[in-house]
Amino acid sequence: MSIGLGVVLFVIGAILAFALHVEVDWISLPLVGYILMAAGVVVFILGLAFLMRRRKTISTSHTSVDPRSGEAIRRDETSAPDDGV
C-alpha cells in the first residue's frame, strides 16, 4: 500500500508542479507539487524498505539421537514468514 501511495503522491505533485498553470494568490502550486513529489519519493523508499525487511527467511535446525542406532540425526528447515501474499 505504501508503494502505491508514494507513486500517487509523486504523480499528483508532478501534475501540480509541471502541468497545471493556474495562479492562486494564497498558495504556490508548483511549491506544493515539489513537496508532494518529495513526500512520494520518501514514502516509496520506506515502502520498499519495509517490504524487503518482511521477506526474510527463517532457518531452524534440530538435532536428535536415534534411539536404535545411537547416531545423531540433524534436520534443517527453511521457511519464509507468511505475509498474506
CSV table of N, CA, C and O in Angstrom, one decimal:
chain,number,residue,atom,x,y,z
A,1,MET,N,0.8,-1.2,0.0
A,1,MET,CA,0.0,0.0,0.0
A,1,MET,C,0.9,1.2,0.0
A,1,MET,O,0.5,2.2,-0.7
A,2,SER,N,2.0,1.3,0.7
A,2,SER,CA,2.8,2.5,0.8
A,2,SER,C,3.5,2.7,-0.5
A,2,SER,O,3.8,3.9,-0.8
A,3,ILE,N,3.8,1.7,-1.3
A,3,ILE,CA,4.4,1.9,-2.6
A,3,ILE,C,3.5,2.6,-3.5
A,3,ILE,O,3.8,3.6,-4.2
A,4,GLY,N,2.2,2.2,-3.5
A,4,GLY,CA,1.2,2.8,-4.3
A,4,GLY,C,0.9,4.2,-3.9
A,4,GLY,O,0.8,5.1,-4.7
A,5,LEU,N,0.9,4.5,-2.6
A,5,LEU,CA,0.7,5.8,-2.1
A,5,LEU,C,1.8,6.8,-2.5
A,5,LEU,O,1.6,7.9,-2.9
A,6,GLY,N,3.1,6.2,-2.5
A,6,GLY,CA,4.2,7.0,-2.9
A,6,GLY,C,4.1,7.4,-4.4
A,6,GLY,O,4.4,8.6,-4.7
A,7,VAL,N,3.7,6.5,-5.2
A,7,VAL,CA,3.5,6.8,-6.6
A,7,VAL,C,2.4,7.8,-6.8
A,7,VAL,O,2.6,8.8,-7.6
A,8,VAL,N,1.3,7.7,-6.1
A,8,VAL,CA,0.2,8.6,-6.3
A,8,VAL,C,0.6,10.0,-5.8
A,8,VAL,O,0.3,11.0,-6.5
A,9,LEU,N,1.3,10.1,-4.7
A,9,LEU,CA,1.8,11.4,-4.3
A,9,LEU,C,2.7,12.1,-5.3
A,9,LEU,O,2.7,13.3,-5.6
A,10,PHE,N,3.6,11.3,-5.8
A,10,PHE,CA,4.6,11.8,-6.8
A,10,PHE,C,3.8,12.3,-8.1
A,10,PHE,O,4.2,13.3,-8.6
A,11,VAL,N,2.9,11.5,-8.6
A,11,VAL,CA,2.1,11.9,-9.8
A,11,VAL,C,1.3,13.2,-9.5
A,11,VAL,O,1.3,14.1,-10.4
A,12,ILE,N,0.6,13.3,-8.4
A,12,ILE,CA,-0.1,14.5,-8.1
A,12,ILE,C,0.8,15.7,-8.0
A,12,ILE,O,0.5,16.8,-8.5
A,13,GLY,N,1.9,15.5,-7.4
A,13,GLY,CA,2.9,16.6,-7.2
A,13,GLY,C,3.5,17.0,-8.6
A,13,GLY,O,3.7,18.2,-8.8
A,14,ALA,N,3.7,16.0,-9.5
A,14,ALA,CA,4.2,16.4,-10.8
A,14,ALA,C,3.2,17.1,-11.6
A,14,ALA,O,3.5,18.1,-12.3
A,15,ILE,N,1.9,16.8,-11.5
A,15,ILE,CA,0.9,17.5,-12.2
A,15,ILE,C,0.8,18.9,-11.6
A,15,ILE,O,0.7,19.9,-12.4
A,16,LEU,N,0.9,19.1,-10.3
A,16,LEU,CA,0.8,20.4,-9.8
A,16,LEU,C,2.1,21.3,-10.2
A,16,LEU,O,2.0,22.5,-10.4
A,17,ALA,N,3.2,20.6,-10.2
A,17,ALA,CA,4.4,21.4,-10.5
A,17,ALA,C,4.7,21.7,-11.9
A,17,ALA,O,5.1,22.8,-12.3
A,18,PHE,N,4.3,20.8,-12.8
A,18,PHE,CA,4.7,21.0,-14.2
A,18,PHE,C,3.5,21.2,-15.2
A,18,PHE,O,3.7,21.8,-16.2
A,19,ALA,N,2.3,20.6,-14.9
A,19,ALA,CA,1.3,20.6,-15.9
A,19,ALA,C,0.2,21.6,-15.6
A,19,ALA,O,-0.5,22.1,-16.6
A,20,LEU,N,0.0,22.0,-14.4
A,20,LEU,CA,-1.0,22.9,-14.0
A,20,LEU,C,-0.5,24.4,-14.0
A,20,LEU,O,0.4,24.7,-13.2
A,21,HIS,N,-1.1,25.2,-14.8
A,21,HIS,CA,-0.6,26.6,-14.9
A,21,HIS,C,-1.8,27.5,-14.4
A,21,HIS,O,-2.4,28.3,-15.2
A,22,VAL,N,-2.0,27.5,-13.1
A,22,VAL,CA,-3.1,28.3,-12.5
A,22,VAL,C,-2.5,29.2,-11.5
A,22,VAL,O,-1.7,28.7,-10.7
A,23,GLU,N,-2.8,30.4,-11.5
A,23,GLU,CA,-2.3,31.4,-10.4
A,23,GLU,C,-3.3,31.5,-9.3
A,23,GLU,O,-4.4,31.8,-9.5
A,24,VAL,N,-2.8,31.1,-8.1
A,24,VAL,CA,-3.6,31.3,-6.9
A,24,VAL,C,-2.8,32.2,-6.0
A,24,VAL,O,-1.6,32.0,-5.8
A,25,ASP,N,-3.5,33.2,-5.4
A,25,ASP,CA,-2.8,34.2,-4.6
A,25,ASP,C,-2.3,33.7,-3.3
A,25,ASP,O,-1.3,34.1,-2.8
A,26,TRP,N,-3.0,32.8,-2.7
A,26,TRP,CA,-2.7,32.4,-1.3
A,26,TRP,C,-1.8,31.2,-1.2
A,26,TRP,O,-1.4,30.8,-0.1
A,27,ILE,N,-1.4,30.5,-2.3
A,27,ILE,CA,-0.5,29.3,-2.3
A,27,ILE,C,0.2,29.2,-3.6
A,27,ILE,O,-0.3,29.6,-4.7
A,28,SER,N,1.4,28.7,-3.5
A,28,SER,CA,2.2,28.4,-4.7
A,28,SER,C,2.1,27.0,-5.1
A,28,SER,O,2.6,26.1,-4.4
A,29,LEU,N,1.3,26.7,-6.2
A,29,LEU,CA,1.0,25.3,-6.6
A,29,LEU,C,2.3,24.6,-7.0
A,29,LEU,O,2.4,23.4,-6.7
A,30,PRO,N,3.2,25.2,-7.7
A,30,PRO,CA,4.5,24.4,-8.0
A,30,PRO,C,5.2,24.0,-6.8
A,30,PRO,O,5.8,22.9,-6.7
A,31,LEU,N,5.3,24.9,-5.7
A,31,LEU,CA,6.0,24.5,-4.5
A,31,LEU,C,5.2,23.3,-3.8
A,31,LEU,O,5.9,22.4,-3.3
A,32,VAL,N,3.9,23.4,-3.8
A,32,VAL,CA,3.2,22.2,-3.2
A,32,VAL,C,3.4,21.0,-4.0
A,32,VAL,O,3.6,19.9,-3.5
A,33,GLY,N,3.5,21.1,-5.3
A,33,GLY,CA,3.9,20.0,-6.2
A,33,GLY,C,5.2,19.4,-5.9
A,33,GLY,O,5.4,18.1,-5.8
A,34,TYR,N,6.2,20.2,-5.7
A,34,TYR,CA,7.6,19.7,-5.3
A,34,TYR,C,7.6,19.0,-4.0
A,34,TYR,O,8.2,18.0,-3.8
A,35,ILE,N,6.8,19.6,-3.0
A,35,ILE,CA,6.7,19.0,-1.7
A,35,ILE,C,6.0,17.6,-1.8
A,35,ILE,O,6.5,16.6,-1.2
A,36,LEU,N,5.0,17.5,-2.6
A,36,LEU,CA,4.3,16.2,-2.7
A,36,LEU,C,5.2,15.2,-3.4
A,36,LEU,O,5.2,14.0,-3.1
A,37,MET,N,6.0,15.7,-4.4
A,37,MET,CA,6.9,14.8,-5.1
A,37,MET,C,7.9,14.2,-4.1
A,37,MET,O,8.2,13.0,-4.2
A,38,ALA,N,8.5,15.1,-3.3
A,38,ALA,CA,9.5,14.6,-2.3
A,38,ALA,C,8.9,13.7,-1.3
A,38,ALA,O,9.5,12.6,-1.0
A,39,ALA,N,7.7,14.0,-0.9
A,39,ALA,CA,7.0,13.1,0.1
A,39,ALA,C,6.7,11.7,-0.6
A,39,ALA,O,6.8,10.7,0.0
A,40,GLY,N,6.3,11.7,-1.9
A,40,GLY,CA,6.1,10.5,-2.6
A,40,GLY,C,7.3,9.6,-2.7
A,40,GLY,O,7.3,8.4,-2.5
A,41,VAL,N,8.5,10.3,-3.0
A,41,VAL,CA,9.7,9.5,-3.0
A,41,VAL,C,10.1,8.9,-1.7
A,41,VAL,O,10.5,7.7,-1.6
A,42,VAL,N,9.9,9.7,-0.6
A,42,VAL,CA,10.2,9.2,0.7
A,42,VAL,C,9.3,8.0,1.1
A,42,VAL,O,9.7,6.9,1.6
A,43,VAL,N,8.0,8.1,0.8
A,43,VAL,CA,7.0,7.0,1.1
A,43,VAL,C,7.3,5.8,0.3
A,43,VAL,O,7.3,4.7,0.8
A,44,PHE,N,7.7,6.0,-1.0
A,44,PHE,CA,8.1,4.9,-1.9
A,44,PHE,C,9.3,4.1,-1.3
A,44,PHE,O,9.3,2.9,-1.3
A,45,ILE,N,10.3,4.8,-0.9
A,45,ILE,CA,11.5,4.2,-0.4
A,45,ILE,C,11.3,3.5,0.9
A,45,ILE,O,11.7,2.4,1.1
A,46,LEU,N,10.5,4.1,1.8
A,46,LEU,CA,10.1,3.4,3.0
A,46,LEU,C,9.3,2.2,2.8
A,46,LEU,O,9.5,1.1,3.4
A,47,GLY,N,8.4,2.2,1.8
A,47,GLY,CA,7.6,1.0,1.4
A,47,GLY,C,8.5,-0.1,0.9
A,47,GLY,O,8.3,-1.3,1.3
A,48,LEU,N,9.5,0.2,0.1
A,48,LEU,CA,10.4,-0.8,-0.4
A,48,LEU,C,11.3,-1.4,0.8
A,48,LEU,O,11.5,-2.6,0.9
A,49,ALA,N,11.7,-0.5,1.7
A,49,ALA,CA,12.5,-1.0,2.8
A,49,ALA,C,11.7,-1.9,3.7
A,49,ALA,O,12.2,-3.0,4.1
A,50,PHE,N,10.4,-1.6,4.0
A,50,PHE,CA,9.6,-2.5,4.8
A,50,PHE,C,9.3,-3.8,4.1
A,50,PHE,O,9.2,-4.8,4.7
A,51,LEU,N,9.1,-3.7,2.8
A,51,LEU,CA,8.8,-4.9,2.0
A,51,LEU,C,10.0,-5.8,2.0
A,51,LEU,O,9.9,-7.1,2.2
A,52,MET,N,11.3,-5.3,1.9
A,52,MET,CA,12.4,-6.2,1.9
A,52,MET,C,12.7,-6.7,3.3
A,52,MET,O,13.2,-7.8,3.5
A,53,ARG,N,12.3,-6.0,4.3
A,53,ARG,CA,12.5,-6.4,5.7
A,53,ARG,C,11.6,-7.5,6.1
A,53,ARG,O,11.9,-8.4,6.8
A,54,ARG,N,10.4,-7.5,5.5
A,54,ARG,CA,9.4,-8.6,5.7
A,54,ARG,C,9.7,-9.9,5.1
A,54,ARG,O,9.2,-10.9,5.5
A,55,ARG,N,10.5,-9.9,4.1
A,55,ARG,CA,10.8,-11.1,3.3
A,55,ARG,C,11.9,-12.0,3.7
A,55,ARG,O,12.5,-12.8,3.0
A,56,LYS,N,12.4,-11.8,5.0
A,56,LYS,CA,13.5,-12.6,5.5
A,56,LYS,C,13.0,-14.1,5.7
A,56,LYS,O,11.9,-14.3,6.0
A,57,THR,N,14.0,-15.0,5.6
A,57,THR,CA,13.7,-16.4,5.8
A,57,THR,C,14.0,-16.8,7.2
A,57,THR,O,14.9,-16.2,7.8
A,58,ILE,N,13.4,-17.8,7.6
A,58,ILE,CA,13.7,-18.4,9.0
A,58,ILE,C,14.3,-19.8,8.8
A,58,ILE,O,13.7,-20.6,8.1
A,59,SER,N,15.4,-20.0,9.4
A,59,SER,CA,16.1,-21.3,9.3
A,59,SER,C,16.1,-21.9,10.7
A,59,SER,O,16.5,-21.3,11.7
A,60,THR,N,15.7,-23.2,10.8
A,60,THR,CA,15.6,-23.9,12.0
A,60,THR,C,16.4,-25.2,11.9
A,60,THR,O,16.3,-25.9,10.9
A,61,SER,N,17.2,-25.5,12.9
A,61,SER,CA,18.0,-26.8,12.9
A,61,SER,C,17.6,-27.6,14.1
A,61,SER,O,17.6,-27.0,15.2
A,62,HIS,N,17.3,-28.9,13.9
A,62,HIS,CA,17.0,-29.8,15.0
A,62,HIS,C,18.0,-30.9,15.0
A,62,HIS,O,18.3,-31.5,14.0
A,63,THR,N,18.6,-31.2,16.2
A,63,THR,CA,19.5,-32.4,16.3
A,63,THR,C,18.9,-33.3,17.3
A,63,THR,O,18.6,-32.9,18.4
A,64,SER,N,18.8,-34.5,17.0
A,64,SER,CA,18.3,-35.5,17.9
A,64,SER,C,19.1,-36.8,17.8
A,64,SER,O,19.9,-37.0,16.8
A,65,VAL,N,18.9,-37.7,18.7
A,65,VAL,CA,19.7,-39.0,18.7
A,65,VAL,C,18.7,-40.1,18.3
A,65,VAL,O,17.6,-40.2,18.9
A,66,ASP,N,19.1,-41.0,17.4
A,66,ASP,CA,18.3,-42.1,17.0
A,66,ASP,C,18.4,-43.2,18.2
A,66,ASP,O,19.5,-43.6,18.5
A,67,PRO,N,17.2,-43.6,18.7
A,67,PRO,CA,17.3,-44.5,19.9
A,67,PRO,C,17.8,-45.9,19.6
A,67,PRO,O,18.4,-46.5,20.4
A,68,ARG,N,17.6,-46.3,18.3
A,68,ARG,CA,18.1,-47.7,18.0
A,68,ARG,C,19.6,-47.7,17.7
A,68,ARG,O,20.3,-48.6,18.1
A,69,SER,N,20.1,-46.7,16.9
A,69,SER,CA,21.5,-46.8,16.5
A,69,SER,C,22.4,-45.9,17.3
A,69,SER,O,23.6,-46.1,17.3
A,70,GLY,N,21.8,-44.9,18.0
A,70,GLY,CA,22.7,-44.0,18.8
A,70,GLY,C,23.3,-42.9,18.0
A,70,GLY,O,24.1,-42.2,18.5
A,71,GLU,N,23.0,-42.8,16.7
A,71,GLU,CA,23.6,-41.8,15.8
A,71,GLU,C,22.8,-40.5,16.0
A,71,GLU,O,21.6,-40.5,16.2
A,72,ALA,N,23.5,-39.4,15.8
A,72,ALA,CA,22.9,-38.1,15.8
A,72,ALA,C,22.2,-37.8,14.4
A,72,ALA,O,22.7,-38.1,13.4
A,73,ILE,N,21.0,-37.3,14.5
A,73,ILE,CA,20.2,-37.0,13.3
A,73,ILE,C,20.0,-35.5,13.3
A,73,ILE,O,19.5,-34.9,14.3
A,74,ARG,N,20.3,-34.9,12.2
A,74,ARG,CA,20.1,-33.4,12.1
A,74,ARG,C,19.1,-33.1,11.0
A,74,ARG,O,19.1,-33.7,9.9
A,75,ARG,N,18.1,-32.3,11.3
A,75,ARG,CA,17.1,-31.9,10.4
A,75,ARG,C,17.1,-30.4,10.2
A,75,ARG,O,17.0,-29.7,11.2
A,76,ASP,N,17.2,-29.9,9.0
A,76,ASP,CA,17.2,-28.4,8.8
A,76,ASP,C,16.0,-28.0,8.0
A,76,ASP,O,15.5,-28.7,7.1
A,77,GLU,N,15.3,-26.9,8.4
A,77,GLU,CA,14.1,-26.4,7.8
A,77,GLU,C,14.4,-25.0,7.5
A,77,GLU,O,14.9,-24.2,8.3
A,78,THR,N,13.9,-24.5,6.3
A,78,THR,CA,14.0,-23.2,5.9
A,78,THR,C,12.6,-22.7,5.4
A,78,THR,O,12.0,-23.4,4.6
A,79,SER,N,12.1,-21.6,6.0
A,79,SER,CA,10.8,-21.2,5.6
A,79,SER,C,10.8,-19.7,5.6
A,79,SER,O,11.6,-19.0,6.2
A,80,ALA,N,9.8,-19.1,4.8
A,80,ALA,CA,9.6,-17.7,4.8
A,80,ALA,C,8.3,-17.4,5.6
A,80,ALA,O,7.4,-18.2,5.6
A,81,PRO,N,8.3,-16.3,6.3
A,81,PRO,CA,7.1,-16.0,7.1
A,81,PRO,C,5.9,-15.7,6.1
A,81,PRO,O,6.1,-15.1,5.1
A,82,ASP,N,4.7,-16.1,6.6
A,82,ASP,CA,3.5,-15.9,5.8
A,82,ASP,C,3.1,-14.5,5.9
A,82,ASP,O,2.7,-14.1,7.0
A,83,ASP,N,3.2,-13.7,4.9
A,83,ASP,CA,2.8,-12.3,4.9
A,83,ASP,C,1.5,-12.0,4.2
A,83,ASP,O,1.1,-10.9,3.9
A,84,GLY,N,0.7,-13.1,3.8
A,84,GLY,CA,-0.6,-12.9,3.2
A,84,GLY,C,-0.5,-12.6,1.7
A,84,GLY,O,-1.5,-12.2,1.1
A,85,VAL,N,0.6,-12.8,1.1
A,85,VAL,CA,0.7,-12.6,-0.4
A,85,VAL,C,0.4,-13.8,-1.1
A,85,VAL,O,0.7,-14.9,-0.8
